[in-house]
């Protein structure tokens, strides 16, 4: 997940609360890392994953670079090498550590990164005290910094999971909840959505990323969407029907991966004598059959849909449906729940409503991540936030169990390459 | 370029002429290879390029596999190993030579491939004599075979160019035309196209590939298109302004390529003391400034557009504009001209008309190559023709100087990965 | 196989015959390529193999570069780009085509390479007419050129075999000899060789490569050598005993290759329902059980020896034994026989003699290819002939069925990396 | 550096002290890691380097596997997964973590590894109390375990250096000694060594690795050796003379590396405005000119020798010279000194003595690491200790500043691939 430069839309940072909000969001990043040992915060078992220590420092670097150095008179950087060490991908801001080498650096150690955070937080608090005297642009970048930190919280949750999963010891990040596994999900239903010219993209007040702009008309034909996410039960039918062995359901590049990577199930699934298990934040546990399937690539989501004789929605269809059904976060699973796994839909959920649109898992769409009509990259380094990624990736919608609830909305566009599986990604069918 | 299974639309193969048409198209493939030496037909200097010998055999294998074996009673295959050797990518039809290894096979030699062609052609002529007694499906696959052979003619032209270009001897495929280079193109003009709900995709009589179906509504806002292609003069301004050295204009993955591949100009451009030259089918010649720029990747096309403060059209905009302006092949450069290079627009071309939409160069669009609404893969092996490529590529429109004129139409969707440069690809700006 | 700069030993080119010898050796290279089609002369199916066209041109370039340009007044090079195209590895002589890209060049075609040969041969004949007027250094480089051309004849034979082997058509280079396969070899015997201080390395009259110098003392303990080469029968016992599945017999790097490359038998072996076959210059034929095993890597030769509880000889032991037993080419199989495959030892061969030391297969030794004491690289480009390869390779001794008989001697040191299998390599055991 | 199975020579473990010796050596490993943070013990910045945590656990696994499980009745392994996690390369003992993935595992954390060490040490102490009742084989493996642990102490020292070096922060492992840098080394002198048949290899009492056996005769001609190691001053002359830019001094594979890896100086050298610096265990410091050059590959050592018109000694010459000059550890720098960097030779060292043969830096020889005559691999897993590495590497002699003093002797054979530079490797010239 990458993030975006601030919208041109009026930004309404609630003045009395901005300090509290800054502190709460900053604290949330640290809380996520609390169960980790220093060793866990260093490693990078694959290139998409960043060491937690790096996330903690990079988000801090963002505040230092875009706010403290710009707006706090006399501010001195914590350490002159940190700009090189903790820049993610901003060419405007000079050279940086190769992404693939983030896991080779043991220094600075975690304790120094916490000192860096404290230093920056203390100065940010000074700066926030001056809030009313600062230009409007300050407020915009402040808001962007908060959103940026929330994006990295989701990455922290998913990267930590991947890091712990690589050990044969299958260590648990936290104890499992005391709930009984649910085996049956309510029956699926197809919900019609009327087509025509609809308006999509962000408008109104509040924050959005630049990739949600400009709002614009689009035409879709009538379509139907399933009222809930695809479950593990349903996906297991695909596995057992030989779906991973039959090229006819697969995109060509996906089929190449199935063969070269020996994919036979979603990421983190392991077949034991006693049945399928999954690695989770609670260690290795039996697959909960009624829960939404997650950690699938676009290729798997698409092949599953082909096998069912259905398809994935486009991002326009998804957004139009979300508005049509009045999607809200209520009932969805978000980062704040601490559950860090998508939850089964209640058996009593009404069949005629559209459930789980927000939270639980990011829903793959069959839409390339391209600029909207009228999209403009921002000037300066923040112009690199989103625009340069707008080719060769696919849009995902709706947020996941690792997304902060306050971070998501129906116009939010997340994006990944078609082969990625380490995020909480899932499937909703359309036709 | 890949090809598609036949449309569900009524196919109207003109009965009296089908034999003549078959013979003419088959002959055209051989004619293209006539200037080559046997050695030229074997090599594969990069994975996208296939040896000409392979193209000649693979197109023949298509006729043998999909028509002779199906419809000609008692037909025996020319050689039992050729199905393995000359299958391109059909998983349905068994294993095959790795694509990257096509250039390691010296055998069968060119003369055997011609014997194979003669064998298959003779039997196809027998089969075509039975045409009226055969089911409708035969006519559909016959038409597909002809279109397929034309697609490979374009690949032959571009692959031959690439093969010859790798030699420091810069050998010419054919002599240069006697024309004087044209230095000045007519001034560019922006032509408005009204937005709204438009219908796109193929409908009506005649052949189309399955990827042009189903016809459907789409919404676009008002937009403007340039009345001609971007010229070498214009692109050279981008080069000289440092466009290849400034990351701000580039997609991230494009910028990585610019650096790792040391791109500083379009493919085939070489800077001599006497100025820029290009490798062409006539050897190394000075860049003709008024001609359309070609052999650019999507990344270069997009960066150029960004630098001009414009953008590339979507494929919907391109098709709507092509209908709006009544695009016809007239005045375009196609394979039949034998020129094998895009031609400059006449200085007297009227500024208010939209020129060069068909022929000369494939125009990159900013549209991912995805299935149209209502698209269905065909059953059987031909279902692999197009559908499995519908992710991670971009659509190009309009055909090129290497496309047979009878092969192109305004609904035609070509597709390549964003980094490909060896086709005759070019740029038209929108805003 | 690489070659060496001329020895400091007195060179005795027999004056009356030097023209005839030049012509005979040059003709032999062309004769080797006569059964090939132009397509066969272009491809490079793996990096160790060079296209036959390249060998024909490179050997010609050697004459042009080191003799015609140096000694023939007014000589003009045939083509200014050929120095770039056909330099093998001489840094002293400027840049060159990447070795891995030799098979991507279709031009110059074979006919131009023959024209190049004719041009150079005609001028060489002029130059040889001046022989008696030229300095001694001329005679030394002349001799080196002849030896160099013979080395490439061996490579031509083995590279042609590899090229033809990659086609599923298994084409034959020439018809098989009419001989009945021999199933039984004479029983093996161990022959003792007395140890002590021995002299090794070339001395006396005639040509040698610089890597055979300086002659020097070496100490070996008493040892025994087998009286003949390891046969296919014997090696098949290793295969059937699970030798390729048991890491205990293998060097660590060899075992990695066995697993990653899925080695289960020597190169070119294929298991059919009717038993093991081998690809040869006569196409695919049943393995002749009494013949020496060939196309094995050092790793396989060493693992075989370990499994038998024996070892490979060192190069010192091999040379001392060859002198001790008075090894001669008589009875060995060389290039001139045209058989291009090692031959079984006659059942009546006396057990107490040491057979097959020269010809048939190169014998892997357990000696690293290092400089002899007192070795000196020649000055200039020819100093790159041998010296820069003297690390990370192993010595092979005795020549093979693809070595010209006049080219081999008991002090000759060939060398390859431990994993190479496409030469005619084989095994003799010591203990 | 790998290690070897125990010799057949009589092993003389001093009985009263074996417990003390075990404890001292085990403590030394922990002492080496004391200055590290937990984060430092996890990462693997290149494949040759192992995480310190892994070294601490792997040496412990050795004791558990080869001694506790074999000899201590009722012993239960500390953790069932540790055999998979901490096996280095023993195929006999089952599957294991890929070497390249050792740095992706954050778990078990350092504290668990220390608990593992304590558990095994406590049980080893129980077992050692039974020493006199155990078979002789126990004593041999006990000795091997101690030697093995010492080998990993050297690797710990060099791997820690490499790990810390990757950070732009250039963190110091320990403070620099208070000594003044020495700029001038005593003049070099050539010392003659008489040739003839000499005996090499280990004989007598005490421990040796199996690769030092069997002792045997070898012949060398008269030669001369330099009386001290090559210094930084001398090597800088090579750099400044353009040695890294002139292919004539280099082995071919070395020259390829110089170009592809952009080598311009030994590993860890950095050119600052104020002159050359080196990364050391004390951070980045100016190059001490009189100190021996270190962190050079065989290619650099050999190229330096070529440039000087000299050569490297063979391992036989080195050992013969070491005996001839009566080399002792006295005056050498070893691990116990804590200096962790080779030290300059005292200006007053007598010119006619041969200095620095033991300690300071491993001296590259021009000898392939092959089995000695009569070498036998041990049975069982310990047979994999040394034998399977005996090809494609070169021998180094003499130990380094990171070698425990009690671990080295004149017959000791260390070995690395020609391109390795992260060990304390250096140069002594012969002629």
PDB file of N, CA and C in Angstrom, chain B residues 28 32 150 153-158 161 173-174 229 268 278 280-282 291-295 329 331-344 356-363 397-405 407-408 414 422-426:
ATOM      1  N   UNK B  28       1.825 -14.149 -48.818  1.00  0.00           N
ATOM      2  CA  UNK B  28       2.368 -12.921 -48.212  1.00  0.00           C
ATOM      3  C   UNK B  28       3.391 -13.245 -47.116  1.00  0.00           C
ATOM      4  N   UNK B  32       7.403 -12.140 -47.314  1.00  0.00           N
ATOM      5  CA  UNK B  32       8.102 -11.350 -46.296  1.00  0.00           C
ATOM      6  C   UNK B  32       9.464 -11.942 -45.968  1.00  0.00           C
ATOM      7  N   UNK B 150      -2.163 -13.198 -40.575  1.00  0.00           N
ATOM      8  CA  UNK B 150      -1.854 -11.769 -40.754  1.00  0.00           C
ATOM      9  C   UNK B 150      -1.191 -11.178 -39.513  1.00  0.00           C
ATOM     10  N   UNK B 153       2.299 -11.973 -39.685  1.00  0.00           N
ATOM     11  CA  UNK B 153       3.039 -11.187 -40.685  1.00  0.00           C
ATOM     12  C   UNK B 153       3.576  -9.903 -40.054  1.00  0.00           C
ATOM     13  N   UNK B 154       2.754  -9.284 -39.239  1.00  0.00           N
ATOM     14  CA  UNK B 154       3.260  -8.095 -38.552  1.00  0.00           C
ATOM     15  C   UNK B 154       4.441  -8.457 -37.655  1.00  0.00           C
ATOM     16  N   UNK B 155       4.324  -9.548 -36.943  1.00  0.00           N
ATOM     17  CA  UNK B 155       5.437  -9.974 -36.076  1.00  0.00           C
ATOM     18  C   UNK B 155       6.668 -10.331 -36.897  1.00  0.00           C
ATOM     19  N   UNK B 156       6.463 -10.975 -38.043  1.00  0.00           N
ATOM     20  CA  UNK B 156       7.600 -11.262 -38.911  1.00  0.00           C
ATOM     21  C   UNK B 156       8.352  -9.978 -39.253  1.00  0.00           C
ATOM     22  N   UNK B 157       7.592  -8.960 -39.647  1.00  0.00           N
ATOM     23  CA  UNK B 157       8.229  -7.700 -40.053  1.00  0.00           C
ATOM     24  C   UNK B 157       9.022  -7.091 -38.902  1.00  0.00           C
ATOM     25  N   UNK B 158       8.451  -7.103 -37.705  1.00  0.00           N
ATOM     26  CA  UNK B 158       9.139  -6.457 -36.581  1.00  0.00           C
ATOM     27  C   UNK B 158      10.243  -7.344 -36.013  1.00  0.00           C
ATOM     28  N   UNK B 161      13.280  -7.109 -38.261  1.00  0.00           N
ATOM     29  CA  UNK B 161      13.995  -5.854 -37.993  1.00  0.00           C
ATOM     30  C   UNK B 161      14.892  -5.989 -36.764  1.00  0.00           C
ATOM     31  N   UNK B 173      17.465  -5.019 -44.922  1.00  0.00           N
ATOM     32  CA  UNK B 173      16.508  -6.021 -45.394  1.00  0.00           C
ATOM     33  C   UNK B 173      16.103  -5.722 -46.833  1.00  0.00           C
ATOM     34  N   UNK B 174      16.015  -4.460 -47.152  1.00  0.00           N
ATOM     35  CA  UNK B 174      15.639  -4.046 -48.508  1.00  0.00           C
ATOM     36  C   UNK B 174      16.202  -2.652 -48.746  1.00  0.00           C
ATOM     37  N   UNK B 229       0.078  12.396 -35.263  1.00  0.00           N
ATOM     38  CA  UNK B 229       0.992  11.697 -34.352  1.00  0.00           C
ATOM     39  C   UNK B 229       2.152  12.604 -33.929  1.00  0.00           C
ATOM     40  N   UNK B 268      16.467   1.609 -31.321  1.00  0.00           N
ATOM     41  CA  UNK B 268      17.070   1.700 -32.661  1.00  0.00           C
ATOM     42  C   UNK B 268      17.713   3.053 -32.947  1.00  0.00           C
ATOM     43  N   UNK B 278      18.767   6.027 -37.099  1.00  0.00           N
ATOM     44  CA  UNK B 278      17.910   4.922 -36.651  1.00  0.00           C
ATOM     45  C   UNK B 278      18.197   3.700 -37.498  1.00  0.00           C
ATOM     46  N   UNK B 280      16.739   0.754 -39.494  1.00  0.00           N
ATOM     47  CA  UNK B 280      15.458   0.492 -40.156  1.00  0.00           C
ATOM     48  C   UNK B 280      15.609  -0.750 -41.050  1.00  0.00           C
ATOM     49  N   UNK B 281      14.542  -1.094 -41.721  1.00  0.00           N
ATOM     50  CA  UNK B 281      14.626  -2.193 -42.684  1.00  0.00           C
ATOM     51  C   UNK B 281      15.568  -1.845 -43.844  1.00  0.00           C
ATOM     52  N   UNK B 282      15.993  -0.614 -43.929  1.00  0.00           N
ATOM     53  CA  UNK B 282      16.948  -0.207 -44.967  1.00  0.00           C
ATOM     54  C   UNK B 282      18.334   0.016 -44.373  1.00  0.00           C
ATOM     55  N   UNK B 291       8.741  12.505 -39.621  1.00  0.00           N
ATOM     56  CA  UNK B 291       8.024  11.230 -39.484  1.00  0.00           C
ATOM     57  C   UNK B 291       7.586  11.022 -38.038  1.00  0.00           C
ATOM     58  N   UNK B 292       6.568  10.188 -37.845  1.00  0.00           N
ATOM     59  CA  UNK B 292       6.132   9.904 -36.473  1.00  0.00           C
ATOM     60  C   UNK B 292       7.214   9.174 -35.694  1.00  0.00           C
ATOM     61  N   UNK B 293       7.365   9.519 -34.431  1.00  0.00           N
ATOM     62  CA  UNK B 293       8.284   8.774 -33.582  1.00  0.00           C
ATOM     63  C   UNK B 293       7.725   7.371 -33.396  1.00  0.00           C
ATOM     64  N   UNK B 294       8.623   6.395 -33.349  1.00  0.00           N
ATOM     65  CA  UNK B 294       8.174   5.010 -33.166  1.00  0.00           C
ATOM     66  C   UNK B 294       9.203   4.230 -32.362  1.00  0.00           C
ATOM     67  N   UNK B 295       8.814   3.001 -31.965  1.00  0.00           N
ATOM     68  CA  UNK B 295       9.637   2.144 -31.095  1.00  0.00           C
ATOM     69  C   UNK B 295       9.866   2.792 -29.728  1.00  0.00           C
ATOM     70  N   UNK B 329      -8.668   3.747 -43.558  1.00  0.00           N
ATOM     71  CA  UNK B 329      -7.273   3.425 -43.848  1.00  0.00           C
ATOM     72  C   UNK B 329      -6.648   4.363 -44.877  1.00  0.00           C
ATOM     73  N   UNK B 331      -4.701   6.894 -46.836  1.00  0.00           N
ATOM     74  CA  UNK B 331      -3.600   7.759 -46.423  1.00  0.00           C
ATOM     75  C   UNK B 331      -2.692   7.147 -45.391  1.00  0.00           C
ATOM     76  N   UNK B 332      -3.103   6.020 -44.781  1.00  0.00           N
ATOM     77  CA  UNK B 332      -2.247   5.378 -43.782  1.00  0.00           C
ATOM     78  C   UNK B 332      -1.219   4.469 -44.446  1.00  0.00           C
ATOM     79  N   UNK B 333      -0.197   4.185 -43.722  1.00  0.00           N
ATOM     80  CA  UNK B 333       0.857   3.296 -44.217  1.00  0.00           C
ATOM     81  C   UNK B 333       0.656   1.912 -43.617  1.00  0.00           C
ATOM     82  N   UNK B 334       0.560   0.894 -44.495  1.00  0.00           N
ATOM     83  CA  UNK B 334       0.324  -0.483 -44.055  1.00  0.00           C
ATOM     84  C   UNK B 334       1.382  -1.407 -44.645  1.00  0.00           C
ATOM     85  N   UNK B 335       1.286  -2.655 -44.239  1.00  0.00           N
ATOM     86  CA  UNK B 335       2.247  -3.656 -44.689  1.00  0.00           C
ATOM     87  C   UNK B 335       2.337  -3.724 -46.201  1.00  0.00           C
ATOM     88  N   UNK B 336       1.183  -3.591 -46.863  1.00  0.00           N
ATOM     89  CA  UNK B 336       1.150  -3.770 -48.311  1.00  0.00           C
ATOM     90  C   UNK B 336       2.020  -2.749 -49.037  1.00  0.00           C
ATOM     91  N   UNK B 337       2.260  -1.605 -48.421  1.00  0.00           N
ATOM     92  CA  UNK B 337       3.076  -0.581 -49.077  1.00  0.00           C
ATOM     93  C   UNK B 337       4.533  -1.025 -49.196  1.00  0.00           C
ATOM     94  N   UNK B 338       4.905  -1.974 -48.386  1.00  0.00           N
ATOM     95  CA  UNK B 338       6.295  -2.416 -48.411  1.00  0.00           C
ATOM     96  C   UNK B 338       7.263  -1.408 -47.803  1.00  0.00           C
ATOM     97  N   UNK B 339       6.771  -0.308 -47.248  1.00  0.00           N
ATOM     98  CA  UNK B 339       7.678   0.737 -46.741  1.00  0.00           C
ATOM     99  C   UNK B 339       8.268   0.361 -45.373  1.00  0.00           C
ATOM    100  N   UNK B 340       7.472  -0.299 -44.578  1.00  0.00           N
ATOM    101  CA  UNK B 340       7.941  -0.795 -43.263  1.00  0.00           C
ATOM    102  C   UNK B 340       8.537   0.303 -42.387  1.00  0.00           C
ATOM    103  N   UNK B 341       7.989   1.464 -42.485  1.00  0.00           N
ATOM    104  CA  UNK B 341       8.374   2.576 -41.607  1.00  0.00           C
ATOM    105  C   UNK B 341       7.236   3.595 -41.659  1.00  0.00           C
ATOM    106  N   UNK B 342       6.898   4.208 -40.524  1.00  0.00           N
ATOM    107  CA  UNK B 342       5.822   5.213 -40.575  1.00  0.00           C
ATOM    108  C   UNK B 342       6.256   6.409 -41.405  1.00  0.00           C
ATOM    109  N   UNK B 343       5.295   7.003 -42.064  1.00  0.00           N
ATOM    110  CA  UNK B 343       5.600   8.066 -43.029  1.00  0.00           C
ATOM    111  C   UNK B 343       5.170   9.428 -42.500  1.00  0.00           C
ATOM    112  N   UNK B 344       5.890  10.463 -42.875  1.00  0.00           N
ATOM    113  CA  UNK B 344       5.481  11.811 -42.438  1.00  0.00           C
ATOM    114  C   UNK B 344       4.154  12.223 -43.056  1.00  0.00           C
ATOM    115  N   UNK B 356      -3.827  10.006 -39.599  1.00  0.00           N
ATOM    116  CA  UNK B 356      -2.944   8.898 -39.165  1.00  0.00           C
ATOM    117  C   UNK B 356      -3.551   8.028 -38.067  1.00  0.00           C
ATOM    118  N   UNK B 357      -4.896   8.010 -37.964  1.00  0.00           N
ATOM    119  CA  UNK B 357      -5.478   7.141 -36.928  1.00  0.00           C
ATOM    120  C   UNK B 357      -5.269   5.677 -37.259  1.00  0.00           C
ATOM    121  N   UNK B 358      -5.358   5.323 -38.523  1.00  0.00           N
ATOM    122  CA  UNK B 358      -5.119   3.927 -38.909  1.00  0.00           C
ATOM    123  C   UNK B 358      -3.813   3.830 -39.686  1.00  0.00           C
ATOM    124  N   UNK B 359      -3.011   2.844 -39.330  1.00  0.00           N
ATOM    125  CA  UNK B 359      -1.732   2.644 -40.011  1.00  0.00           C
ATOM    126  C   UNK B 359      -0.592   3.413 -39.346  1.00  0.00           C
ATOM    127  N   UNK B 360       0.589   3.301 -39.916  1.00  0.00           N
ATOM    128  CA  UNK B 360       1.818   3.990 -39.469  1.00  0.00           C
ATOM    129  C   UNK B 360       2.348   3.483 -38.136  1.00  0.00           C
ATOM    130  N   UNK B 361       1.726   3.825 -37.020  1.00  0.00           N
ATOM    131  CA  UNK B 361       2.187   3.297 -35.724  1.00  0.00           C
ATOM    132  C   UNK B 361       0.996   2.937 -34.843  1.00  0.00           C
ATOM    133  N   UNK B 362       1.170   1.926 -34.033  1.00  0.00           N
ATOM    134  CA  UNK B 362       0.214   1.606 -32.973  1.00  0.00           C
ATOM    135  C   UNK B 362       0.284   2.710 -31.929  1.00  0.00           C
ATOM    136  N   UNK B 363      -0.878   3.193 -31.510  1.00  0.00           N
ATOM    137  CA  UNK B 363      -0.911   4.306 -30.571  1.00  0.00           C
ATOM    138  C   UNK B 363      -1.163   3.767 -29.162  1.00  0.00           C
ATOM    139  N   UNK B 397      -3.923   1.041 -30.230  1.00  0.00           N
ATOM    140  CA  UNK B 397      -4.975   1.118 -31.234  1.00  0.00           C
ATOM    141  C   UNK B 397      -4.430   1.594 -32.576  1.00  0.00           C
ATOM    142  N   UNK B 398      -5.094   1.178 -33.639  1.00  0.00           N
ATOM    143  CA  UNK B 398      -4.932   1.807 -34.953  1.00  0.00           C
ATOM    144  C   UNK B 398      -4.046   1.105 -35.960  1.00  0.00           C
ATOM    145  N   UNK B 399      -3.293   0.081 -35.567  1.00  0.00           N
ATOM    146  CA  UNK B 399      -2.453  -0.608 -36.556  1.00  0.00           C
ATOM    147  C   UNK B 399      -1.223   0.208 -36.905  1.00  0.00           C
ATOM    148  N   UNK B 400      -0.351  -0.416 -37.674  1.00  0.00           N
ATOM    149  CA  UNK B 400       0.937   0.211 -37.996  1.00  0.00           C
ATOM    150  C   UNK B 400       1.318  -0.062 -39.442  1.00  0.00           C
ATOM    151  N   UNK B 401       2.470   0.450 -39.806  1.00  0.00           N
ATOM    152  CA  UNK B 401       3.021   0.210 -41.137  1.00  0.00           C
ATOM    153  C   UNK B 401       3.366  -1.249 -41.383  1.00  0.00           C
ATOM    154  N   UNK B 402       3.280  -2.086 -40.331  1.00  0.00           N
ATOM    155  CA  UNK B 402       3.537  -3.521 -40.510  1.00  0.00           C
ATOM    156  C   UNK B 402       2.251  -4.330 -40.438  1.00  0.00           C
ATOM    157  N   UNK B 403       1.113  -3.657 -40.291  1.00  0.00           N
ATOM    158  CA  UNK B 403      -0.178  -4.344 -40.214  1.00  0.00           C
ATOM    159  C   UNK B 403      -0.780  -4.452 -41.606  1.00  0.00           C
ATOM    160  N   UNK B 404      -1.257  -5.629 -42.024  1.00  0.00           N
ATOM    161  CA  UNK B 404      -1.983  -5.696 -43.292  1.00  0.00           C
ATOM    162  C   UNK B 404      -3.217  -4.786 -43.245  1.00  0.00           C
ATOM    163  N   UNK B 405      -3.429  -4.073 -44.301  1.00  0.00           N
ATOM    164  CA  UNK B 405      -4.532  -3.095 -44.303  1.00  0.00           C
ATOM    165  C   UNK B 405      -5.879  -3.772 -44.058  1.00  0.00           C
ATOM    166  N   UNK B 407      -6.548  -6.023 -42.190  1.00  0.00           N
ATOM    167  CA  UNK B 407      -6.574  -6.644 -40.875  1.00  0.00           C
ATOM    168  C   UNK B 407      -7.041  -5.665 -39.794  1.00  0.00           C
ATOM    169  N   UNK B 408      -7.020  -4.402 -40.093  1.00  0.00           N
ATOM    170  CA  UNK B 408      -7.241  -3.408 -39.032  1.00  0.00           C
ATOM    171  C   UNK B 408      -8.666  -2.855 -39.083  1.00  0.00           C
ATOM    172  N   UNK B 414      -5.035  -4.121 -29.786  1.00  0.00           N
ATOM    173  CA  UNK B 414      -3.734  -4.766 -29.646  1.00  0.00           C
ATOM    174  C   UNK B 414      -3.259  -4.527 -28.212  1.00  0.00           C
ATOM    175  N   UNK B 422       9.774  -3.076 -29.377  1.00  0.00           N
ATOM    176  CA  UNK B 422      10.217  -3.527 -30.707  1.00  0.00           C
ATOM    177  C   UNK B 422       9.116  -3.505 -31.753  1.00  0.00           C
ATOM    178  N   UNK B 423       7.867  -3.245 -31.338  1.00  0.00           N
ATOM    179  CA  UNK B 423       6.797  -3.055 -32.308  1.00  0.00           C
ATOM    180  C   UNK B 423       6.806  -1.598 -32.809  1.00  0.00           C
ATOM    181  N   UNK B 424       6.091  -1.347 -33.882  1.00  0.00           N
ATOM    182  CA  UNK B 424       5.958   0.032 -34.376  1.00  0.00           C
ATOM    183  C   UNK B 424       4.930   0.756 -33.521  1.00  0.00           C
ATOM    184  N   UNK B 425       5.398   1.217 -32.365  1.00  0.00           N
ATOM    185  CA  UNK B 425       4.522   1.892 -31.409  1.00  0.00           C
ATOM    186  C   UNK B 425       4.793   3.390 -31.438  1.00  0.00           C
ATOM    187  N   UNK B 426       3.759   4.180 -31.233  1.00  0.00           N
ATOM    188  CA  UNK B 426       3.929   5.632 -31.281  1.00  0.00           C
ATOM    189  C   UNK B 426       2.989   6.342 -30.330  1.00  0.00           C
TER     190      UNK B 426
END
